[in-house]
mmCIF file with all atom_site columns, C-alpha atoms in Angstrom:
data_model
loop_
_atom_site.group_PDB
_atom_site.id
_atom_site.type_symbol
_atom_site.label_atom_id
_atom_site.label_alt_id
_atom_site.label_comp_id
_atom_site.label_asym_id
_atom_site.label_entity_id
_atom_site.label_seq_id
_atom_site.pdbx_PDB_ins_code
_atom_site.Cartn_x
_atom_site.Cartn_y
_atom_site.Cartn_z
_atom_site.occupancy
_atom_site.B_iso_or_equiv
_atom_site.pdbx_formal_charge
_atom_site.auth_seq_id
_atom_site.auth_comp_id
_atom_site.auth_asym_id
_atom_site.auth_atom_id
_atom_site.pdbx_PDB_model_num
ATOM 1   C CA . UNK A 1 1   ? 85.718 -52.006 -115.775 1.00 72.00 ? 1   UNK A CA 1
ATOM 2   C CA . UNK A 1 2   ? 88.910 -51.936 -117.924 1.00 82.00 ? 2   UNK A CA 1
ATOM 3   C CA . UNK A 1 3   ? 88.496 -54.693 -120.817 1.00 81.00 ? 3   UNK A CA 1
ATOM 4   C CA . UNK A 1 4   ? 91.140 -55.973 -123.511 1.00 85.00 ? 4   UNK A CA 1
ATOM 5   C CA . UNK A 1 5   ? 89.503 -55.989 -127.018 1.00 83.00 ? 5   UNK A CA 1
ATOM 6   C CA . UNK A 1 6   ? 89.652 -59.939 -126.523 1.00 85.00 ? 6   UNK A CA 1
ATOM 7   C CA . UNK A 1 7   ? 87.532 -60.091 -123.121 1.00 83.00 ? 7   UNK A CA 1
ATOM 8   C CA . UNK A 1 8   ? 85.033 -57.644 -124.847 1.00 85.00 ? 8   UNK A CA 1
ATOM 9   C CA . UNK A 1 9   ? 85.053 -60.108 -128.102 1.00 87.00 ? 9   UNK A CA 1
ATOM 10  C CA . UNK A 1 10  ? 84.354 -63.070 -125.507 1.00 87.00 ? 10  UNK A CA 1
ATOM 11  C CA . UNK A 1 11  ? 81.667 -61.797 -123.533 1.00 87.00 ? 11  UNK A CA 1
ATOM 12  C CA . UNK A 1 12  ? 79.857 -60.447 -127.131 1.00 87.00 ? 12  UNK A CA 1
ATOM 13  C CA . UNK A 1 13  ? 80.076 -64.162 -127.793 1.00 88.00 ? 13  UNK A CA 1
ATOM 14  C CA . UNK A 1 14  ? 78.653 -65.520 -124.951 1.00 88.00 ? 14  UNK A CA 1
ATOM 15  C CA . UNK A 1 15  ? 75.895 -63.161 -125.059 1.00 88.00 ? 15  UNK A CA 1
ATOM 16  C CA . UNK A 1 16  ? 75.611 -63.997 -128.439 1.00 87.00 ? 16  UNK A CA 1
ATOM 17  C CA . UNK A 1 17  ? 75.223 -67.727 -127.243 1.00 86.00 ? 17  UNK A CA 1
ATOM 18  C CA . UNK A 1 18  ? 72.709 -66.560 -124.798 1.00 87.00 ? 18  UNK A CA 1
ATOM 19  C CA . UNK A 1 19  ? 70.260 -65.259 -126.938 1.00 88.00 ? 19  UNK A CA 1
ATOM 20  C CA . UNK A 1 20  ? 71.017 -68.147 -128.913 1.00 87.00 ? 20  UNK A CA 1
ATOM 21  C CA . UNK A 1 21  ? 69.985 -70.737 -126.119 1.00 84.00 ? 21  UNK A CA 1
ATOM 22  C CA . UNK A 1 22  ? 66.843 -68.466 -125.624 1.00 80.00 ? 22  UNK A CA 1
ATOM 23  C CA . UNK A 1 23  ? 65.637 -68.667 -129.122 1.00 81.00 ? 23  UNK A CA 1
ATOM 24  C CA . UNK A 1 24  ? 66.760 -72.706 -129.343 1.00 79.00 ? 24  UNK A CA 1
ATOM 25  C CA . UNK A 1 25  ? 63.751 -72.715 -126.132 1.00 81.00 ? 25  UNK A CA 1
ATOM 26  C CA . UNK A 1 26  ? 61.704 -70.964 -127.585 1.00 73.00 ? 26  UNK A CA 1
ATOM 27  C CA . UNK A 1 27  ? 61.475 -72.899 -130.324 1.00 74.00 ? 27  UNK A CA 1
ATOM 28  C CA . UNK A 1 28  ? 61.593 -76.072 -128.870 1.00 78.00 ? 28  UNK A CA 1
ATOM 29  C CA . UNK A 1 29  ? 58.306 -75.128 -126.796 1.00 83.00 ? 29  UNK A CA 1
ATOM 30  C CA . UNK A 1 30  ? 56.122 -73.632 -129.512 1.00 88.00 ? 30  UNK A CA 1
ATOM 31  C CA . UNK A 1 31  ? 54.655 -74.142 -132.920 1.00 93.00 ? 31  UNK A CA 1
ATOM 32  C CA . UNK A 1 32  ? 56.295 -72.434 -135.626 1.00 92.00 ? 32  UNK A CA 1
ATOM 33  C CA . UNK A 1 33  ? 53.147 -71.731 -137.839 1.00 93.00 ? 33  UNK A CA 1
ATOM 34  C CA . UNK A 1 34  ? 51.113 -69.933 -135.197 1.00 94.00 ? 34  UNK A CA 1
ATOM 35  C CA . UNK A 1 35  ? 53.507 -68.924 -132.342 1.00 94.00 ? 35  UNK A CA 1
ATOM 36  C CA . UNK A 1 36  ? 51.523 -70.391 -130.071 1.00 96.00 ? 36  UNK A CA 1
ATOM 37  C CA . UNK A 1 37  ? 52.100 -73.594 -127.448 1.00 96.00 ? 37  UNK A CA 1
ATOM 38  C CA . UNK A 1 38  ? 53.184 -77.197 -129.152 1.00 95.00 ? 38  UNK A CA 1
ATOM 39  C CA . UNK A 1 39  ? 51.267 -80.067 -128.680 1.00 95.00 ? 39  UNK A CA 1
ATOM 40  C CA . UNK A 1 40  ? 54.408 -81.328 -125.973 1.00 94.00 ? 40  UNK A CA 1
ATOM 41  C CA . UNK A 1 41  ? 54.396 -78.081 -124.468 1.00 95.00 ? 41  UNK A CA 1
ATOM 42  C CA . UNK A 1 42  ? 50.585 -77.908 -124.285 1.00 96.00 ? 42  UNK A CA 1
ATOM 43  C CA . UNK A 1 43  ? 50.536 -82.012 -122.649 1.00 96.00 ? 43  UNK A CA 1
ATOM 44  C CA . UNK A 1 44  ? 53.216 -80.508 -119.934 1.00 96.00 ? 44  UNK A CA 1
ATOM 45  C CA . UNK A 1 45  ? 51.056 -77.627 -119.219 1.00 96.00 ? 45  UNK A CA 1
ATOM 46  C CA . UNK A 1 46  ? 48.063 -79.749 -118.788 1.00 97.00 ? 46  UNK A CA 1
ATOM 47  C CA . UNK A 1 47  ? 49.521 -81.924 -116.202 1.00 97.00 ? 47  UNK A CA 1
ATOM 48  C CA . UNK A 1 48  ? 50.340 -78.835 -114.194 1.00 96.00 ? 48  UNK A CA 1
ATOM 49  C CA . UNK A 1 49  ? 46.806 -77.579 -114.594 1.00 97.00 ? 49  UNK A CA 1
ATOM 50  C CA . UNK A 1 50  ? 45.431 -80.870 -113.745 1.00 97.00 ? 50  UNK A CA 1
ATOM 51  C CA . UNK A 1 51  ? 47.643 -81.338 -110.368 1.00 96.00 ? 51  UNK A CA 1
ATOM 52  C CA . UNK A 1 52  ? 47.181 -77.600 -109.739 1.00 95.00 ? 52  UNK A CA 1
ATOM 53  C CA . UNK A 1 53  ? 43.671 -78.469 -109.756 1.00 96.00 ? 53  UNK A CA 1
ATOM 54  C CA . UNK A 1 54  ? 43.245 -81.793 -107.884 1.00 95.00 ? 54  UNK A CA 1
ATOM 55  C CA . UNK A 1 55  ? 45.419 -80.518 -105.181 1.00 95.00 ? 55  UNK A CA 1
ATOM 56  C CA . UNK A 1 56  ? 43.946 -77.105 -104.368 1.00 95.00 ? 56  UNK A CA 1
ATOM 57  C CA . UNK A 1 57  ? 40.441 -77.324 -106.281 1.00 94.00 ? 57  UNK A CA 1
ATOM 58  C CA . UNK A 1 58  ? 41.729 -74.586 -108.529 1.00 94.00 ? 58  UNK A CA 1
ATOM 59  C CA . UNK A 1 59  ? 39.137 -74.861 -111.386 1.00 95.00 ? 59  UNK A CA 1
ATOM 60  C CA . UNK A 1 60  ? 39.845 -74.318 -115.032 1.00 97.00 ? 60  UNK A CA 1
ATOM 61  C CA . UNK A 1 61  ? 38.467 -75.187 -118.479 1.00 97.00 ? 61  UNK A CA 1
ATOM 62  C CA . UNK A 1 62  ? 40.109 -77.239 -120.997 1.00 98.00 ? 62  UNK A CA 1
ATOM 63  C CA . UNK A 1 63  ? 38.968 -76.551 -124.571 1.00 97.00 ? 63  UNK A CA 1
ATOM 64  C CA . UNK A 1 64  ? 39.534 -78.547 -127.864 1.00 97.00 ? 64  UNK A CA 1
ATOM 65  C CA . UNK A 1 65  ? 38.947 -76.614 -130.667 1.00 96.00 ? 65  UNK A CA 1
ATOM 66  C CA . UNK A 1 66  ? 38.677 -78.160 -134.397 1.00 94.00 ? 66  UNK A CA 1
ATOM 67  C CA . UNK A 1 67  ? 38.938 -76.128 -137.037 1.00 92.00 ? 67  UNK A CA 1
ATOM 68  C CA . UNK A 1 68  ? 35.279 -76.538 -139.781 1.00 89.00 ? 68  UNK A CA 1
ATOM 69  C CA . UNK A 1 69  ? 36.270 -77.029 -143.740 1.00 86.00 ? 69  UNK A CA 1
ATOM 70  C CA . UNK A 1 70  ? 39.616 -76.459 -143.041 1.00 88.00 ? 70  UNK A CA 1
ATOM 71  C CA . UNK A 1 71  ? 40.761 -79.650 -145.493 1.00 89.00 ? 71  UNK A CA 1
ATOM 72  C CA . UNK A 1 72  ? 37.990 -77.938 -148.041 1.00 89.00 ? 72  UNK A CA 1
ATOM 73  C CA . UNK A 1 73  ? 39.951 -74.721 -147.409 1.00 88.00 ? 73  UNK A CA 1
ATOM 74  C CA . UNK A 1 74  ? 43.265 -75.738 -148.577 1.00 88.00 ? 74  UNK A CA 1
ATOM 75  C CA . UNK A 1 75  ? 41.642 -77.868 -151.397 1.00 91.00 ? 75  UNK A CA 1
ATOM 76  C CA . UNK A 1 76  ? 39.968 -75.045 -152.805 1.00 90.00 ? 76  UNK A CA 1
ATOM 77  C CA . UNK A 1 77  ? 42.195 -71.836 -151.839 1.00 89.00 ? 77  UNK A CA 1
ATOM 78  C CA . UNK A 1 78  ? 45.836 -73.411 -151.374 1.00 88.00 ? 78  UNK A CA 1
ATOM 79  C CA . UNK A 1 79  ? 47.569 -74.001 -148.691 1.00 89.00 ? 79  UNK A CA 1
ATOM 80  C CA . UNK A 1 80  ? 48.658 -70.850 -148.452 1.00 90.00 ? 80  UNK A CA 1
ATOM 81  C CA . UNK A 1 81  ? 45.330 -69.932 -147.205 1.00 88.00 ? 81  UNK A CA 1
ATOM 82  C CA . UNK A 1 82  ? 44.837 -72.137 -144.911 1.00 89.00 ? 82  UNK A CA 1
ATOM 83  C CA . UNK A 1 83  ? 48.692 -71.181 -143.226 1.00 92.00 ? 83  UNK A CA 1
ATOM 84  C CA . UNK A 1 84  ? 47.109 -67.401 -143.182 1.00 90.00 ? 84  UNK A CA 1
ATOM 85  C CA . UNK A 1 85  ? 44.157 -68.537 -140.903 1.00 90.00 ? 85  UNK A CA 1
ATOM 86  C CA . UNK A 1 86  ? 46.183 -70.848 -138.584 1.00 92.00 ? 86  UNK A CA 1
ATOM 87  C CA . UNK A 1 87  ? 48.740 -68.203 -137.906 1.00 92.00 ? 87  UNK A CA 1
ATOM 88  C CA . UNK A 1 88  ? 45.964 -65.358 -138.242 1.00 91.00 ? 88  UNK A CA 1
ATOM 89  C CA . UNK A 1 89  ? 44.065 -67.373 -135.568 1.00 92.00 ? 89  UNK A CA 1
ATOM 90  C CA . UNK A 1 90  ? 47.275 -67.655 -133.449 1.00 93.00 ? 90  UNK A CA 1
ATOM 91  C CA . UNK A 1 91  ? 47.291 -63.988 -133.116 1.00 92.00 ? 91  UNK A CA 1
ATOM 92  C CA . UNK A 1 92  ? 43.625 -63.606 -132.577 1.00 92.00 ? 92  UNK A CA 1
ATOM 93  C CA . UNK A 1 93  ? 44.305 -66.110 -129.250 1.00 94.00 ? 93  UNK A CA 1
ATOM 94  C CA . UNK A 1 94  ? 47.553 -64.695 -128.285 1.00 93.00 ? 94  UNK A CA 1
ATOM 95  C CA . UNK A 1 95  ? 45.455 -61.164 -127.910 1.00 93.00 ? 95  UNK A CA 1
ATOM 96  C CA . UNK A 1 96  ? 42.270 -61.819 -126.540 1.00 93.00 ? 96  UNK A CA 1
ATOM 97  C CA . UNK A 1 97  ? 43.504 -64.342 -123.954 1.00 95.00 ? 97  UNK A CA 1
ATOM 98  C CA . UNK A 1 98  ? 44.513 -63.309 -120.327 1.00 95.00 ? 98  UNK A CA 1
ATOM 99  C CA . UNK A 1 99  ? 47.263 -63.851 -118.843 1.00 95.00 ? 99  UNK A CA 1
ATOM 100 C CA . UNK A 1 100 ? 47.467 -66.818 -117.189 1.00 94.00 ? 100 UNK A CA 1
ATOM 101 C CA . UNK A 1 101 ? 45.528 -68.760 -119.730 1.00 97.00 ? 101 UNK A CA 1
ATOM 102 C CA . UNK A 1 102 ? 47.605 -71.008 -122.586 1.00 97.00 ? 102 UNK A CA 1
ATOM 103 C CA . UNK A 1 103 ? 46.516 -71.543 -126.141 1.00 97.00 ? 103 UNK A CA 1
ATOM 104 C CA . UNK A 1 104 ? 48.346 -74.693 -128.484 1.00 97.00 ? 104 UNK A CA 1
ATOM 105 C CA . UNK A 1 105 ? 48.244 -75.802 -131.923 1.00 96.00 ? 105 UNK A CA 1
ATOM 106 C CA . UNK A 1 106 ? 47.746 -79.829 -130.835 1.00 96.00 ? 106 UNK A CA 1
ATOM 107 C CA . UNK A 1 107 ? 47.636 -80.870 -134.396 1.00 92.00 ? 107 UNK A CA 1
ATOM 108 C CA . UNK A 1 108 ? 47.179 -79.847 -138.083 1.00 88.00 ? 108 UNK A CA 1
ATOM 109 C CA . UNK A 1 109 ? 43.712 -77.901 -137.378 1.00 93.00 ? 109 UNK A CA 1
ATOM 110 C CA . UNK A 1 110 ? 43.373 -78.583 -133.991 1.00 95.00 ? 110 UNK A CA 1
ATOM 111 C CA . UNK A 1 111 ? 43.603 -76.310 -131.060 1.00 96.00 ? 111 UNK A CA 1
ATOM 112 C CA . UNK A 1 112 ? 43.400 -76.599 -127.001 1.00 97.00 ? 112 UNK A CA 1
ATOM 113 C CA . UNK A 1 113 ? 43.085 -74.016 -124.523 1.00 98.00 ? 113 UNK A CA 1
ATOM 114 C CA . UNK A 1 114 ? 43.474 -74.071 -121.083 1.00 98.00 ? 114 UNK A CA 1
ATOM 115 C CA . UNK A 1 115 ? 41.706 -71.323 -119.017 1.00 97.00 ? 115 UNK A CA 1
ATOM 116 C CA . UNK A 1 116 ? 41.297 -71.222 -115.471 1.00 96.00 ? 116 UNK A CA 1
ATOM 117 C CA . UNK A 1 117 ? 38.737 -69.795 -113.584 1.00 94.00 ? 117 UNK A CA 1
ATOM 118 C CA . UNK A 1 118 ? 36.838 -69.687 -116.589 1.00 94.00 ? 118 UNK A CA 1
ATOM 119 C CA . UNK A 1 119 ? 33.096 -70.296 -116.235 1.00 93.00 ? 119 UNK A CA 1
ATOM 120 C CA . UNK A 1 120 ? 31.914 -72.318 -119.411 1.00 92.00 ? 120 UNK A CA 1
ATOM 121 C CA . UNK A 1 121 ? 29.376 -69.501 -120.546 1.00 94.00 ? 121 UNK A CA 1
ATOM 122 C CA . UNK A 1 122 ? 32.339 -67.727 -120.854 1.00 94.00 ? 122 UNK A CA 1
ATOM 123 C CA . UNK A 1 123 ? 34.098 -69.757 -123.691 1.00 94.00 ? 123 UNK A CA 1
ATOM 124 C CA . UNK A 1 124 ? 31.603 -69.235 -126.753 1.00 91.00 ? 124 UNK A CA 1
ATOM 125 C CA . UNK A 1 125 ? 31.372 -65.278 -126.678 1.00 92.00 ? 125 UNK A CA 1
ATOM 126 C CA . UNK A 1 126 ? 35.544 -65.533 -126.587 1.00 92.00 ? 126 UNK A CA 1
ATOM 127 C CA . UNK A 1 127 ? 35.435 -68.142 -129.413 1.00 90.00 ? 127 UNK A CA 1
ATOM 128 C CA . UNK A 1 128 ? 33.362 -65.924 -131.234 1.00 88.00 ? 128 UNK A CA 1
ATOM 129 C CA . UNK A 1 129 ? 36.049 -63.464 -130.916 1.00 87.00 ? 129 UNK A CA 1
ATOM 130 C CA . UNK A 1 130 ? 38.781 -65.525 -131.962 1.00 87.00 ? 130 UNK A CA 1
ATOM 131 C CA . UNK A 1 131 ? 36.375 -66.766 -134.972 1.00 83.00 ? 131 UNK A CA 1
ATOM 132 C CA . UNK A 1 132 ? 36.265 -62.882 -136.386 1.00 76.00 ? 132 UNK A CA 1
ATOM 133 C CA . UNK A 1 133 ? 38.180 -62.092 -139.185 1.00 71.00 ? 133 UNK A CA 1
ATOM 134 C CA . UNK A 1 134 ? 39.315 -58.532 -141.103 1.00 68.00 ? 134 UNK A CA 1
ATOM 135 C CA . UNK A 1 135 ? 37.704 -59.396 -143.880 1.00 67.00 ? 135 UNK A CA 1
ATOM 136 C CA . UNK A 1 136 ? 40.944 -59.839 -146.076 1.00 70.00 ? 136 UNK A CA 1
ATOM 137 C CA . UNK A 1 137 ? 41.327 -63.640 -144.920 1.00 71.00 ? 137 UNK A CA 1
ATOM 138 C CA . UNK A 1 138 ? 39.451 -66.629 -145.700 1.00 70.00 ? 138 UNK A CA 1
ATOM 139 C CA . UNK A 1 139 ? 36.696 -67.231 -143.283 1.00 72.00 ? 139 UNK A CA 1
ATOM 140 C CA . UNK A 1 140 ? 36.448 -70.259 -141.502 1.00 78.00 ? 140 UNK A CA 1
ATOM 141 C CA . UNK A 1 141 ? 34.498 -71.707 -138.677 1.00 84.00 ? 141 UNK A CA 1
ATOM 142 C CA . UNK A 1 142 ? 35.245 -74.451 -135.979 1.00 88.00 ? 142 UNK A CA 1
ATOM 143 C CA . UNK A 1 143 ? 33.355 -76.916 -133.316 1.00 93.00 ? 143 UNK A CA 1
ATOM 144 C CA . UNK A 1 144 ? 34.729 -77.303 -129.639 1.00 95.00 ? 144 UNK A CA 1
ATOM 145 C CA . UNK A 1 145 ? 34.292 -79.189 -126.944 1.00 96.00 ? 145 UNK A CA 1
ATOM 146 C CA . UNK A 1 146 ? 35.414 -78.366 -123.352 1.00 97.00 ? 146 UNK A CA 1
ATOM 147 C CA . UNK A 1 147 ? 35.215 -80.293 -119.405 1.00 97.00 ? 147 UNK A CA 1
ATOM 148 C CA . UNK A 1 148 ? 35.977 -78.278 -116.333 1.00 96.00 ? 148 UNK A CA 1
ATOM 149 C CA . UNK A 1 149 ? 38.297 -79.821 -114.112 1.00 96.00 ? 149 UNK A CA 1
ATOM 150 C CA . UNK A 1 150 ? 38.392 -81.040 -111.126 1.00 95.00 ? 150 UNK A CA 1
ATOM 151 C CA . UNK A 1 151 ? 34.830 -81.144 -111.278 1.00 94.00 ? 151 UNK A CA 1
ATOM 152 C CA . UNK A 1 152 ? 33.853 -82.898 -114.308 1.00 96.00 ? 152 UNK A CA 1
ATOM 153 C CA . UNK A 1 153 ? 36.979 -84.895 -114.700 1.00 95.00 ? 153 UNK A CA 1
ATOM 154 C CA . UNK A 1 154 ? 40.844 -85.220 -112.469 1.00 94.00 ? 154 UNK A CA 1
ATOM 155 C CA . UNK A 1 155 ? 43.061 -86.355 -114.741 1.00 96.00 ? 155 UNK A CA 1
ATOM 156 C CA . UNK A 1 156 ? 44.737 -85.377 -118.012 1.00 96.00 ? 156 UNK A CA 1
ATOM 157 C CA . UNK A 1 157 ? 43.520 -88.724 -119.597 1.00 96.00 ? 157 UNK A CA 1
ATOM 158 C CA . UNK A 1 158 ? 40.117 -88.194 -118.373 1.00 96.00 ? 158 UNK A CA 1
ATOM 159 C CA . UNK A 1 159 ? 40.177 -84.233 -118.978 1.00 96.00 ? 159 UNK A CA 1
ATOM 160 C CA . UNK A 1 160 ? 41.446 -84.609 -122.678 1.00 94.00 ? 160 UNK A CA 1
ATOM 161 C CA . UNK A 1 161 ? 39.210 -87.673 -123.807 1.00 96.00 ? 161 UNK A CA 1
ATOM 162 C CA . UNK A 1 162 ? 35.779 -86.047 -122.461 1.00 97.00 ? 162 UNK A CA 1
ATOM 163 C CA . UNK A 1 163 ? 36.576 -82.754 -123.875 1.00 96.00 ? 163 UNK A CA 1
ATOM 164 C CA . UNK A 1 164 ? 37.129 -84.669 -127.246 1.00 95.00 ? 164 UNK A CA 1
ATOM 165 C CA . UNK A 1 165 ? 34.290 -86.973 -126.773 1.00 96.00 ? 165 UNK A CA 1
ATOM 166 C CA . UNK A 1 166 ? 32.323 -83.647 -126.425 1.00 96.00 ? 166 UNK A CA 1
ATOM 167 C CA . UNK A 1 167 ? 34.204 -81.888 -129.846 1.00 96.00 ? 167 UNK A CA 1
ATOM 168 C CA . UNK A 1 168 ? 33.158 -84.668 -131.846 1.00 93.00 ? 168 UNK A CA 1
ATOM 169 C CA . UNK A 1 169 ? 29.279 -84.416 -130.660 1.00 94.00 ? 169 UNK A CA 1
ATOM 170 C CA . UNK A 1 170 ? 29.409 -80.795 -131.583 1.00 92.00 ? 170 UNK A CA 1
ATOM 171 C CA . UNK A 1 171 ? 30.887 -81.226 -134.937 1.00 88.00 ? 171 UNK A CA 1
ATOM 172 C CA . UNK A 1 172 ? 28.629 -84.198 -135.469 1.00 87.00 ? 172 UNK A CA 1
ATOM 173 C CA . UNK A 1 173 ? 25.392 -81.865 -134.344 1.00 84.00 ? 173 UNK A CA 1
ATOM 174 C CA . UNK A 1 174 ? 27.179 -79.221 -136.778 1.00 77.00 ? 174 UNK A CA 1
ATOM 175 C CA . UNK A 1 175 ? 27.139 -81.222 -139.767 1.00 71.00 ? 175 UNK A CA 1
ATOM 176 C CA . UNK A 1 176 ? 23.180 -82.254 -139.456 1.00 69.00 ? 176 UNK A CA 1
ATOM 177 C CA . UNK A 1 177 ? 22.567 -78.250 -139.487 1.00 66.00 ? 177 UNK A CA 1
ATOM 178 C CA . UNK A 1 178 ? 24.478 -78.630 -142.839 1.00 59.00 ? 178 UNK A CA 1
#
C-alpha cells in the first residue's frame, strides 16, 4: 500500500490514540496501587458471578480478605511500607490465581476474591500462599471470611454481607488468640 508521509502521520496518530483508549480502560477498571480489580470493577464482576450462578448453579467462592496490623504497620514503618505489601500482595494474587478467578483491592486494606469452582478447603492453603513473603518486606497477616454461592447465599447483597459477617468473626476470634 502506497502512503503519503501525511496518511502514515495519521494512522501513527490514531494508533497512538488507540493505545491511548486502552490504557484510559485499563485504568479506569483497576487499582493503581496493586494492579489488581477496583472496588467498581470487582461489584460488576460480582453481579456476573452471582447471575452466572443462580442461573446455571455454577458454584464459586467469594472471599473478603482484611489485612491484620496493617494501620500498626504504617504507624510504625511508614507508609511506604505498608504501599510495598499492598502492591507486593497484588502480585502474590495476580500469580497464584487461575485463570478465571478475579482478585480486587475493595478498600484501603481490604481485599475480595472471587473463585469459582473453588471448594472452601481450598482457600486457606492458597491464602497461605499469598500470606508468604521474601523476607525483604514487612510481614503481615490477615483474617477472611468467605460464602459459596448459590448455595449459601443468591445475591450480591446477601453474598457480600455474610462473607463480611463471617470476616469480622474471624478477626474477632483472632484478636482473643492475641
Amino acid at each position: 500500500i502506497e502512503m503519503s508521509p501525511q496518511d502514515s502521520a495519521s494512522i501513527s496518530r490514531l494508533c497512538t490514540v488507540g493505545l491511548r483508549i486502552d490504557l484510559l480502560k485499563y485504568d479506569a477498571w483497576h487499582d493503581p496501587m496493586t494492579g489488581l480489580y477496583d472496588r467498581r470493577s470487582f461489584d460488576r464482576l460480582l453481579e456476573m458471578a452471582v447471575a452466572r450462578s443462580v442461573r446455571y448453579q455454577w458454584p464459586f467462592t467469594l472471599v473478603i480478605i482484611d489485612l491484620d496490623g496493617f494501620k500498626e504497620l504504617n504507624d510504625e514503618q511508614g507508609h511506604q511500607a505498608g504501599d510495598l505489601v499492598l502492591r507486593n500482595l497484588g502480585d502474590r494474587f495476580r500469580q497464584i490465581l487461575r485463570f478465571g478467578d478475579n482478585a480486587a483491592r475493595i478498600g484501603g486494606d481490604e481485599f475480595a476474591l472471587i473463585l469459582p469452582e473453588t471448594d472452601p478447603e481450598d482457600v486457606a492453603p492458597l491464602l497461605e500462599r499469598a500470606a508468604m513473603t521474601n523476607g525483604d518486606e514487612p510481614s503481615i497477616g490477615f483474617s477472611y471470611g468467605l460464602v459459596i454461592c448459590p448455595v449459601e447465599a443468591d445475591s450480591v447483597d446477601s453474598a457480600f454481607k455474610l462473607a463480611d459477617e463471617r470476616l469480622y468473626e474471624a478477626k474477632s476470634a483472632r484478636k482473643v488468640r492475641s
